[in-house]
XYZ file of C-alpha atoms in Angstrom:
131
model
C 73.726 -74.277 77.167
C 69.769 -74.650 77.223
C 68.561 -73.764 73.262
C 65.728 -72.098 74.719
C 67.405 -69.558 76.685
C 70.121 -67.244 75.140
C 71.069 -65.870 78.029
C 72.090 -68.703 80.076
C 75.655 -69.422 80.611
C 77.916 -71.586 78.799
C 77.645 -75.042 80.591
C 81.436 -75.622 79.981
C 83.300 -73.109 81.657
C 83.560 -69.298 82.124
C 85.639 -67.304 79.240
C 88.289 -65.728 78.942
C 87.579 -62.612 76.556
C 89.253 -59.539 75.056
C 87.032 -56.743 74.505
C 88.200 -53.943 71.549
C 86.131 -51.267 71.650
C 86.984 -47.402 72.141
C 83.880 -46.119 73.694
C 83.862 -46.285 77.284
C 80.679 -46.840 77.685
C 80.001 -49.552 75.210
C 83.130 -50.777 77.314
C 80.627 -50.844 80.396
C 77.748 -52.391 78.248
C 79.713 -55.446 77.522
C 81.230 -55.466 81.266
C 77.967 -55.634 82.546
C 76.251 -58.332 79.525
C 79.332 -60.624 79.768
C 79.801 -60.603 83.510
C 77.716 -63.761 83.810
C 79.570 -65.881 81.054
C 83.141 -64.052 82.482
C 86.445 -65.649 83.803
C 87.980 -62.672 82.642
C 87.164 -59.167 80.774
C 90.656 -57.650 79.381
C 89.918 -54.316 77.757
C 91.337 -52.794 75.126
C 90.943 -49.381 73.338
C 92.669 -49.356 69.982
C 93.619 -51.797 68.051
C 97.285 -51.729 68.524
C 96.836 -52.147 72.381
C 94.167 -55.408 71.698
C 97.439 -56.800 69.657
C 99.320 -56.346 72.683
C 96.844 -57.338 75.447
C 96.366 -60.624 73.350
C 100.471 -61.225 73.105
C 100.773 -60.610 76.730
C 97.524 -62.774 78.274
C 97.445 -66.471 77.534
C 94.186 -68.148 77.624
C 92.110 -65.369 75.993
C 89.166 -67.836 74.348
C 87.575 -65.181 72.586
C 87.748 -61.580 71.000
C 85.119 -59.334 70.369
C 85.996 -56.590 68.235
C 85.353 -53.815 67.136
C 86.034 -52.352 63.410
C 86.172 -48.823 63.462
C 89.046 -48.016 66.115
C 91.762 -45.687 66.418
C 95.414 -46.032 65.343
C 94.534 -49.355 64.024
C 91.195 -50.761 62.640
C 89.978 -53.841 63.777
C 89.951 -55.586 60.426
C 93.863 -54.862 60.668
C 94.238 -55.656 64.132
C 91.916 -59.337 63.760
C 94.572 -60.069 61.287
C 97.347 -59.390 62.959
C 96.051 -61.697 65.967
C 94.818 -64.497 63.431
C 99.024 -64.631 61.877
C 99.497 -65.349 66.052
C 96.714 -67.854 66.353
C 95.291 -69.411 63.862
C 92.527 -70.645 66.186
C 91.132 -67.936 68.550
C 87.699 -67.369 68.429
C 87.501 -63.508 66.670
C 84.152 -61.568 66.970
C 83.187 -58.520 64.990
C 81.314 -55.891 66.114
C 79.916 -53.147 64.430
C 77.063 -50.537 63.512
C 76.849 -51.331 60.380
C 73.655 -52.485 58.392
C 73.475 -55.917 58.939
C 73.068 -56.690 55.360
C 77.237 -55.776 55.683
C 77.635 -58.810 57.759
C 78.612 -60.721 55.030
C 81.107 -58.467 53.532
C 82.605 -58.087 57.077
C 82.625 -62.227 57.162
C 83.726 -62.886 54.029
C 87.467 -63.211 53.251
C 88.696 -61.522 56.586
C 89.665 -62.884 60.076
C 86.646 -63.242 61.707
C 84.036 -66.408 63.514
C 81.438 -64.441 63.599
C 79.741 -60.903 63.674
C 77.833 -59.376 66.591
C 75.549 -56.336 65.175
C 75.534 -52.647 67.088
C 73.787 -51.199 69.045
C 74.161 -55.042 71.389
C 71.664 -57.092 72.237
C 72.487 -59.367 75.331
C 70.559 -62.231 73.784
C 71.917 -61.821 70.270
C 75.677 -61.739 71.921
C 75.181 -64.532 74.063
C 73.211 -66.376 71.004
C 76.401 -66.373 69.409
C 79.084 -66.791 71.729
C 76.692 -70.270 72.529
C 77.749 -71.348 69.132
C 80.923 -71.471 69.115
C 81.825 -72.777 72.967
């Protein structure tokens, strides 16, 4: 990808992702900012059915998700997906302050941590460095 635009598409290949986020229209949001960059946008809406999208869809490259869900969190659900695959790229994303990305980082399942509300360029920005 071109360092000078974040919002170009990966030069490899289009991913793969799994999307866990319960609001419907943040669902649409990342529909629309990933389209570009997409093979693939599986959506799930809890955490329990992101454990089970992930189980039944080989391939996923990446997951972006969300922390606060219902029935299961998405600190619970990341690590539930992480005993799975040790591997898979695992995004969080959340509202919090951003000086709480490093307790969200630090010691729990995730590659990296996408801040709310989304920016395309910040997303992009970091889905660049990792593919």
């Amino acid at each position: 990808m071109e360092k000078n635009n974040p919002v170009s598409v990966p030069a490899s290949k289009k991913l793969k992702i799994l999307l866990a986020e319960d609001d419907v229209i943040n669902q649409k949001l990342f529909s629309y900012m990933l389209n570009e960059i997409t093979e693939e946008l599986i959506i799930a809406s809890t955490g329990v059915e992101a454990i089970k999208l992930f189980k039944e869809n080989a391939g996923i490259d990446l997951i972006l998700m969300d922390l606060k869900m219902p029935e299961m969190d998405g600190y619970q659900a990341a690590k539930h997906i992480r005993e799975l695959d040790g591997v898979i790229k695992i995004f969080a994303l959340s509202a919090f302050a951003p000086e709480t990305q490093g307790d969200v980082m630090n010691g729990n399942e995730f590659n990296d941590y996408v801040g709310k509300p989304i920016r395309k360029a910040e997303l992009l920005k970091a889905i660049e460095k990792h593919f």
